[in-house]
Coordinates of C-alpha atoms and ligand atoms in Angstrom, one line a residue:
X58 CA 42.1 31.8 0.8
X59 CA 38.3 31.9 0.5
X60 CA 36.9 31.1 -2.9
X61 CA 35.0 34.1 -4.2
X62 CA 31.6 34.1 -5.9
X63 CA 29.1 36.6 -7.0
X64 CA 26.3 34.3 -5.8
X65 CA 26.4 31.3 -3.5
X66 CA 23.1 29.3 -3.5
X67 CA 22.4 26.9 -0.6
X68 CA 20.2 24.0 -1.7
X69 CA 19.6 22.6 -5.2
X70 CA 15.9 21.9 -5.1
X71 CA 13.6 23.7 -7.7
X72 CA 14.2 27.1 -6.0
X73 CA 18.0 26.7 -5.7
X74 CA 19.0 25.0 -8.9
X75 CA 16.8 27.3 -11.0
X76 CA 18.2 30.4 -9.2
X77 CA 21.8 29.1 -9.7
X78 CA 21.3 28.4 -13.4
X79 CA 19.7 31.8 -14.0
X80 CA 22.4 33.6 -12.1
X81 CA 25.1 31.9 -14.2
X82 CA 23.2 32.7 -17.4
X83 CA 23.2 36.3 -16.3
X84 CA 27.0 36.3 -16.0
X85 CA 27.4 35.8 -12.2
X86 CA 30.1 33.4 -10.9
X87 CA 27.8 31.0 -9.1
X88 CA 28.1 28.1 -6.7
X89 CA 25.3 25.8 -5.5
X90 CA 25.9 23.7 -2.4
X91 CA 23.9 20.5 -1.9
X92 CA 24.1 18.1 1.0
X93 CA 21.7 15.3 -0.4
X94 CA 23.3 11.9 -0.9
X95 CA 21.8 9.0 -2.7
X96 CA 21.8 5.4 -1.6
X97 CA 25.4 5.1 -2.9
X98 CA 26.5 8.2 -1.0
X99 CA 26.8 10.2 -4.2
X100 CA 25.7 13.9 -4.2
X101 CA 22.4 14.4 -6.1
X102 CA 20.9 17.6 -7.1
X103 CA 17.2 18.4 -7.4
X104 CA 16.1 18.5 -3.8
X105 CA 12.8 17.1 -2.5
X106 CA 11.0 17.6 -5.8
X107 CA 13.2 15.4 -7.9
X108 CA 14.3 12.9 -5.3
X109 CA 11.3 12.2 -3.1
X110 CA 8.6 14.6 -4.2
X111 CA 6.9 15.7 -7.4
X112 CA 8.7 13.4 -9.8
X113 CA 8.8 10.0 -8.0
X114 CA 5.2 10.5 -6.8
X115 CA 4.0 11.2 -10.3
X116 CA 5.9 8.2 -11.6
X117 CA 4.0 6.0 -9.2
X118 CA 0.7 7.8 -9.9
X119 CA 1.2 7.2 -13.6
X120 CA 2.0 3.6 -13.3
X121 CA -0.8 2.9 -10.8
X122 CA -3.3 4.7 -13.1
X123 CA -2.3 2.5 -16.0
X124 CA -2.7 -0.6 -13.8
X125 CA -6.1 0.5 -12.6
X126 CA -7.2 1.3 -16.2
X127 CA -6.0 -2.1 -17.4
X128 CA -7.9 -3.7 -14.5
X129 CA -11.2 -1.9 -14.7
X130 CA -11.2 0.6 -17.6
X131 CA -10.6 -1.3 -20.7
X132 CA -13.3 -4.0 -20.8
X133 CA -16.1 -1.5 -21.5
X134 CA -14.1 -0.4 -24.6
X135 CA -14.0 -3.9 -25.9
X136 CA -10.4 -4.6 -24.9
X137 CA -9.8 -7.9 -23.2
X138 CA -6.5 -8.2 -21.3
X139 CA -7.0 -11.1 -19.0
X140 CA -5.6 -11.1 -15.5
X141 CA -3.5 -8.0 -14.7
X142 CA -0.9 -8.1 -12.0
X143 CA 1.6 -5.6 -10.6
X144 CA 5.3 -6.2 -9.9
X145 CA 5.8 -3.6 -7.2
X146 CA 9.7 -3.8 -7.0
X147 CA 9.8 -3.3 -10.8
X148 CA 7.5 -0.3 -10.5
X149 CA 9.7 1.2 -7.7
X150 CA 12.8 0.5 -9.8
X151 CA 11.4 2.3 -12.8
X152 CA 10.5 5.3 -10.5
X153 CA 14.1 5.3 -9.3
X154 CA 15.4 5.4 -12.9
X155 CA 13.3 8.4 -13.7
X156 CA 14.6 10.1 -10.7
X157 CA 18.2 9.3 -11.6
X158 CA 17.7 10.5 -15.1
X159 CA 16.4 13.9 -13.9
X160 CA 18.8 14.5 -11.1
X161 CA 21.7 13.6 -13.5
X162 CA 20.1 16.2 -15.8
X163 CA 20.5 18.9 -13.2
X164 CA 24.2 18.0 -12.9
X165 CA 24.5 18.3 -16.7
X166 CA 22.7 21.7 -16.6
X167 CA 25.1 22.9 -13.9
X168 CA 28.1 21.9 -16.1
X169 CA 26.6 23.5 -19.2
X170 CA 25.9 26.7 -17.4
X171 CA 29.2 26.8 -15.5
X172 CA 27.6 26.6 -12.0
X173 CA 30.0 25.1 -9.5
X174 CA 28.0 22.3 -7.8
X175 CA 29.5 21.7 -4.4
X176 CA 28.8 18.7 -2.1
X177 CA 28.3 19.3 1.6
X178 CA 26.4 21.4 4.0
X179 CA 26.3 25.2 3.6
X180 CA 25.8 27.6 6.5
X181 CA 25.6 31.4 6.3
X182 CA 28.3 32.5 8.8
X183 CA 28.6 36.1 7.8
X184 CA 26.9 38.8 5.7
X185 CA 29.1 37.7 2.7
X186 CA 30.3 34.4 3.9
X187 CA 29.1 30.8 3.6
X188 CA 30.9 28.0 5.3
X189 CA 30.9 24.7 3.4
X190 CA 31.3 21.5 5.5
X191 CA 32.1 18.6 3.2
X192 CA 30.8 15.1 3.9
X193 CA 34.2 14.1 5.4
X194 CA 34.0 17.0 7.8
X195 CA 36.3 19.5 6.2
X196 CA 35.4 23.2 6.3
X197 CA 35.9 25.6 3.5
X198 CA 35.0 29.3 3.5
X199 CA 33.2 30.8 0.5
X200 CA 33.1 34.6 -0.1
X201 CA 29.8 35.6 -1.7
X202 CA 28.6 39.0 -2.9
X203 CA 25.1 37.6 -2.6
X204 CA 23.6 34.5 -1.0
X205 CA 20.4 32.7 -1.9
X206 CA 19.1 30.3 0.8
X207 CA 16.9 27.6 -0.8
X208 CA 17.1 24.9 1.9
X209 CA 13.5 23.6 1.4
X210 CA 11.3 21.7 3.8
X211 CA 10.9 18.4 5.6
X212 CA 7.8 16.4 6.6
X213 CA 6.1 17.3 9.9
X214 CA 6.1 14.5 12.5
X215 CA 3.4 14.1 15.1
X216 CA 4.0 12.6 18.6
X217 CA 1.2 9.9 18.4
X218 CA 2.7 8.3 15.3
X219 CA 6.5 8.4 15.3
X220 CA 8.0 7.6 11.9
X221 CA 10.1 4.4 11.8
X222 CA 10.1 4.2 7.9
X223 CA 9.1 0.6 8.2
X224 CA 5.5 0.4 9.4
X225 CA 4.9 4.1 10.0
X226 CA 6.3 6.1 7.1
X227 CA 6.4 9.7 5.8
X228 CA 5.9 10.5 2.2
X229 CA 9.5 9.4 1.4
X230 CA 8.9 5.9 2.9
X231 CA 5.6 5.7 1.1
X232 CA 7.5 5.9 -2.2
X233 CA 9.5 2.8 -1.4
X234 CA 7.0 0.0 -0.4
X235 CA 8.1 -3.3 -1.8
X236 CA 4.6 -4.8 -1.7
X237 CA 1.1 -3.6 -1.7
X238 CA -0.1 -3.2 1.9
X239 CA -3.4 -4.9 2.4
X240 CA -4.7 -2.2 4.9
X241 CA -3.1 1.2 4.5
X242 CA -3.8 4.1 6.9
X243 CA -3.1 7.7 5.8
X244 CA -3.0 10.5 8.3
X245 CA -4.0 13.8 6.5
X246 CA -6.3 14.2 3.6
X247 CA -4.1 16.9 2.0
X248 CA -2.3 16.7 -1.3
X249 CA 0.2 14.0 -0.3
X250 CA -2.4 11.9 1.5
X251 CA -4.7 11.9 -1.6
X252 CA -2.0 11.4 -4.2
X253 CA -0.1 8.6 -2.4
X254 CA -3.3 7.1 -0.9
X255 CA -4.6 6.9 -4.5
X256 CA -1.4 5.1 -5.7
X257 CA -1.7 2.3 -3.2
X258 CA -5.5 2.1 -3.4
X259 CA -5.3 1.6 -7.2
X260 CA -2.8 -1.2 -6.6
X261 CA -5.2 -3.0 -4.2
X262 CA -4.8 -1.5 -0.7
X263 CA -7.8 -0.8 1.4
X264 CA -7.1 2.8 2.2
X265 CA -8.4 4.7 5.2
X266 CA -7.6 8.4 5.4
X267 CA -7.9 10.1 8.8
X268 CA -8.3 13.9 8.5
X269 CA -8.4 16.0 11.6
X270 CA -10.5 18.8 10.0
X271 CA -14.2 18.6 9.5
X272 CA -13.9 20.1 6.0
X273 CA -12.5 18.2 3.0
X274 CA -9.8 20.2 1.1
X275 CA -10.6 23.5 2.8
X276 CA -8.4 25.5 0.4
X277 CA -10.4 24.3 -2.6
X278 CA -13.7 25.9 -3.9
X279 CA -16.4 24.1 -2.0
X280 CA -18.3 22.9 -5.1
X281 CA -15.2 21.3 -6.5
X282 CA -14.1 19.9 -3.2
X283 CA -17.5 18.2 -2.8
X284 CA -17.4 16.8 -6.3
X285 CA -13.9 15.5 -5.7
X286 CA -14.8 13.9 -2.4
X287 CA -17.6 12.0 -4.2
X288 CA -15.2 10.8 -6.9
X289 CA -12.5 9.7 -4.4
X290 CA -14.9 7.8 -2.2
X291 CA -16.3 6.0 -5.3
X292 CA -12.7 5.0 -6.1
X293 CA -12.5 3.4 -2.7
X294 CA -10.7 5.9 -0.5
X295 CA -12.4 5.8 2.9
X296 CA -11.9 9.5 4.0
X297 CA -12.8 10.0 7.6
X298 CA -13.2 13.7 8.5
X299 CA -12.9 15.1 12.0
X300 CA -10.7 12.2 13.0
X301 CA -8.1 13.2 15.6
X302 CA -5.3 10.7 16.0
X303 CA -4.4 10.2 19.6
X304 CA -1.9 7.3 19.7
X305 CA -0.5 4.3 18.0
X306 CA 0.9 0.9 19.0
X307 CA 3.1 -1.4 17.0
X308 CA 2.1 -5.1 17.0
X309 CA 2.1 -8.2 14.8
X310 CA -0.5 -10.1 13.0
X311 CA 0.2 -13.4 11.1
X312 CA 3.8 -12.8 12.0
X313 CA 3.8 -9.4 10.1
X314 CA 4.2 -6.0 11.7
X315 CA 1.1 -3.9 12.0
X316 CA 0.2 -0.7 13.6
X317 CA -2.9 0.0 15.7
X318 CA -4.0 3.6 15.5
X319 CA -6.3 5.2 18.1
X320 CA -8.3 8.2 17.0
X321 CA -11.4 10.1 18.1
X322 CA -14.2 11.3 15.9
X323 CA -17.8 12.4 16.2
X324 CA -18.7 8.8 17.3
X325 CA -16.2 8.7 20.1
X326 CA -12.9 6.7 20.5
X327 CA -11.9 4.5 17.6
X328 CA -9.1 2.1 16.8
X329 CA -8.0 0.8 13.4
X330 CA -5.3 -1.7 12.4
X331 CA -3.1 -1.1 9.4
X332 CA -0.2 -2.9 7.7
X333 CA 1.4 0.5 6.8
X334 CA 0.6 4.0 8.0
X335 CA 1.6 7.1 6.0
X336 CA 1.8 10.3 8.0
X337 CA 1.1 13.2 5.6
X338 CA 0.2 16.1 7.9
X339 CA 2.2 18.9 6.2
X340 CA 5.8 20.0 5.9
X341 CA 7.9 22.5 7.8
X342 CA 10.8 24.7 6.7
X343 CA 14.3 23.1 7.0
X344 CA 16.0 26.1 8.4
X345 CA 17.2 25.0 11.8
X346 CA 20.9 25.0 11.0
X347 CA 21.4 27.0 7.8
X348 CA 22.0 30.4 9.4
X349 CA 24.4 31.6 12.1
X350 CA 22.3 33.8 14.4
X351 CA 25.0 36.5 14.4
X352 CA 24.1 37.2 10.7
X353 CA 20.8 38.7 11.8
X354 CA 18.5 37.1 9.2
X355 CA 15.1 36.8 10.9
X356 CA 12.9 33.7 11.0
X357 CA 9.2 33.7 11.9
X358 CA 7.8 31.6 14.8
X359 CA 7.3 28.6 12.5
X360 CA 10.9 28.7 11.2
X361 CA 10.2 30.3 7.8
X362 CA 12.9 32.8 6.7
X363 CA 11.2 36.2 6.7
X364 CA 11.3 37.8 3.2
X365 CA 9.5 40.5 1.4
X366 CA 7.7 40.1 -2.0
X367 CA 11.1 40.1 -3.8
X368 CA 12.5 37.3 -1.5
X369 CA 14.9 39.7 0.3
X370 CA 15.6 38.8 3.9
X371 CA 16.2 41.3 6.7
X372 CA 19.9 41.4 5.7
X373 CA 20.8 43.1 2.4
X374 CA 22.5 40.7 -0.1
X375 CA 20.9 37.6 1.5
X376 CA 17.8 36.2 -0.2
X377 CA 15.7 33.2 0.5
X378 CA 13.2 31.3 -1.8
X379 CA 11.0 28.2 -2.1
X380 CA 9.6 26.1 0.7
X381 CA 11.8 27.9 3.3
X382 CA 9.8 31.1 2.9
X383 CA 6.1 32.1 3.1
X384 CA 3.6 31.0 0.5
X385 CA 2.5 27.6 -0.8
X386 CA 5.1 24.8 -0.8
X387 CA 5.1 24.2 -4.5
X388 CA 8.0 23.5 -6.9
X389 CA 6.9 26.0 -9.5
X390 CA 6.5 28.8 -6.9
X391 CA 10.1 28.2 -5.8
X392 CA 11.4 28.1 -9.4
X393 CA 9.8 31.5 -10.2
X394 CA 11.2 33.0 -7.0
X395 CA 14.6 31.7 -8.0
X396 CA 14.4 33.4 -11.3
X397 CA 13.1 36.6 -9.8
X398 CA 16.0 36.8 -7.3
X399 CA 18.6 36.1 -10.0
X400 CA 17.1 38.7 -12.4
X401 CA 16.7 41.4 -9.8
X402 CA 20.4 40.9 -8.9
X403 CA 21.1 41.7 -12.6
X404 CA 19.1 44.9 -12.3
X405 CA 15.9 43.6 -13.9
X406 CA 12.5 44.4 -12.4
X407 CA 11.1 40.8 -12.4
X408 CA 8.2 40.0 -10.0
X409 CA 6.3 36.9 -9.0
X410 CA 2.5 37.2 -9.3
X411 CA 1.6 35.5 -6.0
X412 CA -2.1 35.9 -6.9
X413 CA -1.8 33.4 -9.8
X414 CA -0.1 30.4 -8.4
X415 CA -1.7 27.3 -9.9
X416 CA -2.4 24.3 -7.5
X417 CA -2.9 20.8 -8.6
X418 CA -3.6 17.5 -6.9
X419 CA -2.4 14.8 -9.4
X420 CA -5.1 12.2 -8.6
X421 CA -7.2 10.8 -11.4
X422 CA -9.1 12.8 -12.2
X423 CA -6.9 15.7 -11.2
X424 CA -8.0 18.6 -9.1
X425 CA -6.6 22.0 -10.2
X426 CA -7.4 25.6 -9.2
X427 CA -6.1 29.2 -9.5
X428 CA -7.4 32.6 -8.3
X429 CA -10.3 33.1 -6.0
X430 CA -12.8 30.5 -4.9
X431 CA -16.5 31.3 -4.8
X432 CA -16.4 31.5 -1.0
X433 CA -13.6 34.1 -1.1
X434 CA -15.5 36.3 -3.6
X435 CA -18.6 36.1 -1.4
X436 CA -16.6 37.0 1.7
X437 CA -15.0 40.0 -0.1
X438 CA -18.4 41.2 -1.3
X439 CA -17.4 40.9 -5.0
X440 CA -20.2 40.5 -7.5
X441 CA -19.5 37.7 -9.7
X442 CA -20.9 35.3 -12.4
X443 CA -20.2 31.6 -12.4
X444 CA -20.0 29.4 -15.5
X445 CA -19.8 25.7 -15.0
X446 CA -19.4 22.8 -17.5
X447 CA -19.5 19.1 -16.7
X448 CA -17.1 16.8 -18.6
X449 CA -19.9 14.4 -19.3
X450 CA -21.0 17.0 -22.0
X451 CA -17.6 17.1 -23.6
X452 CA -17.3 14.8 -26.6
X453 CA -13.6 14.1 -26.3
X454 CA -13.9 13.2 -22.6
X455 CA -16.7 10.8 -23.4
X456 CA -14.7 9.3 -26.3
X457 CA -11.8 8.8 -24.0
X458 CA -14.0 7.1 -21.4
X459 CA -12.9 9.8 -18.9
X460 CA -15.8 12.1 -18.3
X461 CA -16.0 12.6 -14.5
X462 CA -15.9 16.1 -13.0
X463 CA -16.5 19.7 -14.0
X464 CA -15.0 23.1 -14.8
X465 CA -16.0 26.1 -12.9
X466 CA -15.1 29.7 -13.9
X467 CA -15.7 32.8 -11.9
X468 CA -15.8 36.2 -13.5
X469 CA -16.4 39.7 -12.1
X470 CA -20.0 40.6 -12.7
X471 CA -19.1 44.2 -13.7
X472 CA -15.9 43.9 -15.7
X473 CA -16.2 40.2 -16.8
X474 CA -12.6 39.7 -15.8
X475 CA -11.8 36.1 -14.9
X476 CA -11.2 35.9 -11.1
X477 CA -10.8 32.1 -10.6
X478 CA -10.9 28.8 -12.3
X479 CA -11.5 25.4 -10.5
X480 CA -11.5 22.1 -12.2
X481 CA -11.9 18.5 -11.2
X482 CA -11.5 16.3 -14.2
X483 CA -9.3 14.7 -16.8
X484 CA -6.1 16.8 -17.6
X485 CA -7.3 19.4 -15.1
X486 CA -3.7 20.7 -14.6
X487 CA -3.2 21.4 -18.3
X488 CA -6.6 22.8 -18.8
X489 CA -6.1 25.1 -15.9
X490 CA -2.8 26.4 -17.3
X491 CA -4.8 28.0 -20.2
X492 CA -6.7 30.0 -17.6
X493 CA -3.6 30.9 -15.7
X494 CA -2.2 32.5 -18.9
X495 CA -5.6 34.1 -19.7
X496 CA -5.7 35.6 -16.1
X497 CA -2.1 36.8 -16.3
X498 CA -3.2 38.9 -19.3
X499 CA -6.4 40.0 -17.4
X500 CA -8.7 38.2 -19.9
X501 CA -12.5 38.4 -19.6
X502 CA -14.8 35.4 -19.8
X503 CA -15.9 37.0 -23.1
X504 CA -12.3 36.9 -24.4
X505 CA -12.2 33.2 -23.8
X506 CA -15.7 32.8 -25.3
X507 CA -14.6 34.6 -28.5
X508 CA -11.5 32.4 -28.8
X509 CA -11.6 29.4 -31.1
X510 CA -10.9 26.1 -29.5
X511 CA -10.0 23.0 -31.5
X512 CA -12.7 20.3 -31.6
X513 CA -12.8 17.7 -30.2
X514 CA -10.7 18.6 -27.2
X515 CA -11.1 18.7 -23.4
X516 CA -10.2 22.4 -23.6
X517 CA -13.6 23.0 -25.2
X518 CA -14.9 22.6 -21.7
X519 CA -13.0 25.7 -20.6
X520 CA -14.6 27.6 -23.6
X521 CA -18.0 26.4 -22.6
X522 CA -17.5 27.4 -18.9
X523 CA -16.5 30.9 -20.1
X524 CA -19.5 31.1 -22.4
X525 CA -21.7 29.8 -19.5
X526 CA -20.4 32.6 -17.2
X527 CA -22.1 35.0 -19.6
X528 CA -25.2 32.9 -19.9
X529 CA -24.8 31.5 -23.4
X530 CA -23.1 28.1 -23.3
X531 CA -23.9 26.2 -26.5
X532 CA -23.9 22.8 -24.8
X533 CA -25.1 22.2 -21.3
X534 CA -23.0 24.7 -19.3
X535 CA -24.7 26.4 -16.4
X536 CA -24.7 30.0 -15.3
X537 CA -25.2 31.2 -11.8
X538 CA -25.4 34.9 -11.0
X539 CA -24.6 35.9 -7.5
Ligands
FAD182 P1 13.7 21.4 -1.7 O1 13.2 20.8 -2.9 O2 13.3 20.8 -0.4 O3 15.3 21.4 -1.8 C1 16.1 21.9 -0.8 C2 17.4 21.3 -1.0 O4 18.3 22.0 -0.1 C3 17.5 19.9 -0.6 O5 18.1 19.2 -1.6 C4 18.4 19.8 0.7 O6 19.2 18.7 0.8 C5 19.2 21.1 0.5 N1 19.7 21.7 1.7 C6 19.0 22.0 2.8 N2 19.8 22.6 3.7 C7 21.1 22.6 3.2 C8 22.3 23.0 3.6 N3 22.4 23.6 4.8 N4 23.4 22.8 2.8 C9 23.3 22.2 1.6 N5 22.1 21.8 1.1 C10 21.0 22.0 1.9 N6 5.2 20.4 -5.6 C11 4.7 20.7 -6.8 O7 4.7 21.8 -7.2 N7 4.1 19.7 -7.5 C12 4.1 18.4 -7.1 O8 3.5 17.5 -7.8 C13 4.6 18.1 -5.8 N8 4.6 16.8 -5.4 C14 5.2 16.6 -4.2 C15 5.1 15.3 -3.7 C16 5.7 14.9 -2.5 C17 5.6 13.5 -2.0 C18 6.4 15.9 -1.7 C19 7.0 15.6 -0.4 C20 6.4 17.2 -2.2 C21 5.8 17.6 -3.4 N9 5.8 18.9 -3.9 C22 5.2 19.2 -5.1 C23 6.5 20.0 -3.2 C24 7.8 20.3 -3.8 O9 8.6 19.1 -3.7 C25 8.5 21.4 -3.0 O10 7.6 22.5 -3.0 C26 9.8 21.8 -3.6 O11 10.7 20.7 -3.7 C27 10.4 22.9 -2.9 O12 11.6 23.3 -3.5 P2 12.8 24.0 -2.7 O13 13.9 24.2 -3.7 O14 12.3 25.1 -1.9 O15 13.3 22.9 -1.6
NAD183 P1 -1.1 19.4 3.3 O1 -1.0 20.7 4.1 O2 -1.6 19.5 1.9 O3 -2.2 18.4 4.1 C1 -2.0 18.0 5.4 C2 -3.4 17.5 5.9 O4 -3.2 16.9 7.1 C3 -4.3 18.7 6.1 O5 -5.6 18.4 5.6 C4 -4.4 18.8 7.7 O6 -5.6 19.3 8.1 C5 -4.2 17.3 8.0 N1 -3.6 17.2 9.4 C6 -2.7 17.9 10.0 N2 -2.4 17.4 11.2 C7 -3.2 16.3 11.4 C8 -3.4 15.3 12.4 N3 -2.7 15.4 13.5 N4 -4.3 14.3 12.2 C9 -5.0 14.3 11.0 N5 -4.8 15.1 10.0 C10 -4.0 16.2 10.2 O7 0.3 18.7 3.5 P2 0.9 17.4 2.8 O8 -0.2 16.7 2.1 O9 1.7 16.8 3.8 O10 1.8 18.1 1.7 C11 2.9 19.0 2.2 C12 3.2 20.0 1.2 O11 3.8 19.5 0.0 C13 2.0 20.8 0.8 O12 2.2 22.1 1.2 C14 1.9 20.7 -0.7 O13 1.8 22.0 -1.3 C15 3.2 20.0 -1.1 N6 2.8 19.0 -2.1 C16 2.3 19.4 -3.3 C17 1.9 18.5 -4.2 C18 1.3 18.9 -5.5 O14 1.5 20.1 -5.9 N7 0.6 18.1 -6.2 C19 2.0 17.1 -3.9 C20 2.5 16.8 -2.7 C21 2.9 17.7 -1.8

């Protein structure tokens, strides 16, 4: 007899595990199916984010930042540390421990919330039916009043540079290098390219980033993107824009494997030799085998499961969330969608505010943004004020020897409502979050200007940018009126 559930969730990444836990909290009998196996063939929950995404990449970013600081950032503060070296296998092992601790944590949360974690592959085979295929090939039918598909995404591969996970790697392989590559190539100057490029650059790699587009970070406010590009190239990232990769060839140099990459740019045909090459050209939904076509759930031409604003698919009772559906591929977006679906199943009116999804690139300094860019406001014909504030005028940033970058706030010229915030600088992600909250409550720049900020903090920069938007920053913020 088929096991019966109120909700069966397929996938335990941020969208799936959060949906499952919230469903269980709301009193639904819930199962969550996960196919991911670790190196010891044990089922691990947490999906891309915990296993090979957000968390391991941040572990390496934090370690490599500490290393770079010890190497270059302490002497000016009077701290002498002598020669600093990096033990790469130890760094990778620590990263693995952080991952294990967190994936184990999800298992604990499932137990605590009475979610049935199930190992194997789930497939929607009927309107209310999920077939679970266990790792030893056995099939089990689950009867589900509702189904939430949260099967996530996988890296995109491109024909000129097939992944072998040795010399040519995707983001997962780039988290496992056992030594610092002398020459590292990165294809794609997106979020992964910049984060993982920074990790290995800080540890000593000569990093060349090949980006097909002529613009750097096109989704970012132009002023902030330009400022970020300056900072990254000063740090040693050689970012080549308009570079179209056409082919690659494996070879050896000094008995070690290398890869020669051919690309074309404004100067013609080029070739570069790398010890490792990371391909980071985006991700695609992992939906090829999660749905039986007879069920009638529609996919779009790129494989995303079609959903409305409430994550409902074309079939009632079947929902989809996270990277498998439209919108930015971000863990927090998936989590909020998971909560929304669970709460709406319980009759609540929960919504996701898709206009206020914060984005962060966790380089140092971080780049973070929310809401409209200046270019988008111009295009929409909106009258706006701009307040900017450079970190070099912030006492705390200077005290911490971490004063690169700026904050930019955009406010509606008529209503003063904050429309966007863009930051490159220390703790940009955490500073931005203050503005996400403010914008969720429809705050004006004046509201932020009238709020007291503790001194000395980096967040005073946000205060000054808000004051600057209305032309009266106390320190050196600048106002620009459109
Ligand atoms: P996933 O996390 O991909 O999880 C899907 C799960 O479903 C997987 O465990 C998979 O095994 C399972 N699954 C799929 N099909 C089936 C099936 N048929 N049966 C059973 N199980 C199945 N986002 C951020 O917000 N911040 C970051 O800092 C960040 N850093 C990142 C760094 C890297 C290197 C990468 C690659 C990604 C990063 N992301 C980051 C993106 C983030 O990881 C994803 O947006 C997020 O994991 C998506 O969550 P999800 O639940 O939709 O899918
Ligand atoms: P991305 O879309 O951020 O960047 C891919 C880059 O590769 C783009 O700039 C694109 O123009 C370029 N590109 C595409 N094809 C190319 C080619 N053939 N040659 C050269 N350049 C090419 O994708 P990503 O960096 O792979 O990240 C994937 C997803 O994971 C993103 O959607 C992102 O949201 C998510 N992610 C988020 C974080 C974070 O939130 N900090 C970190 C890592 C990943």
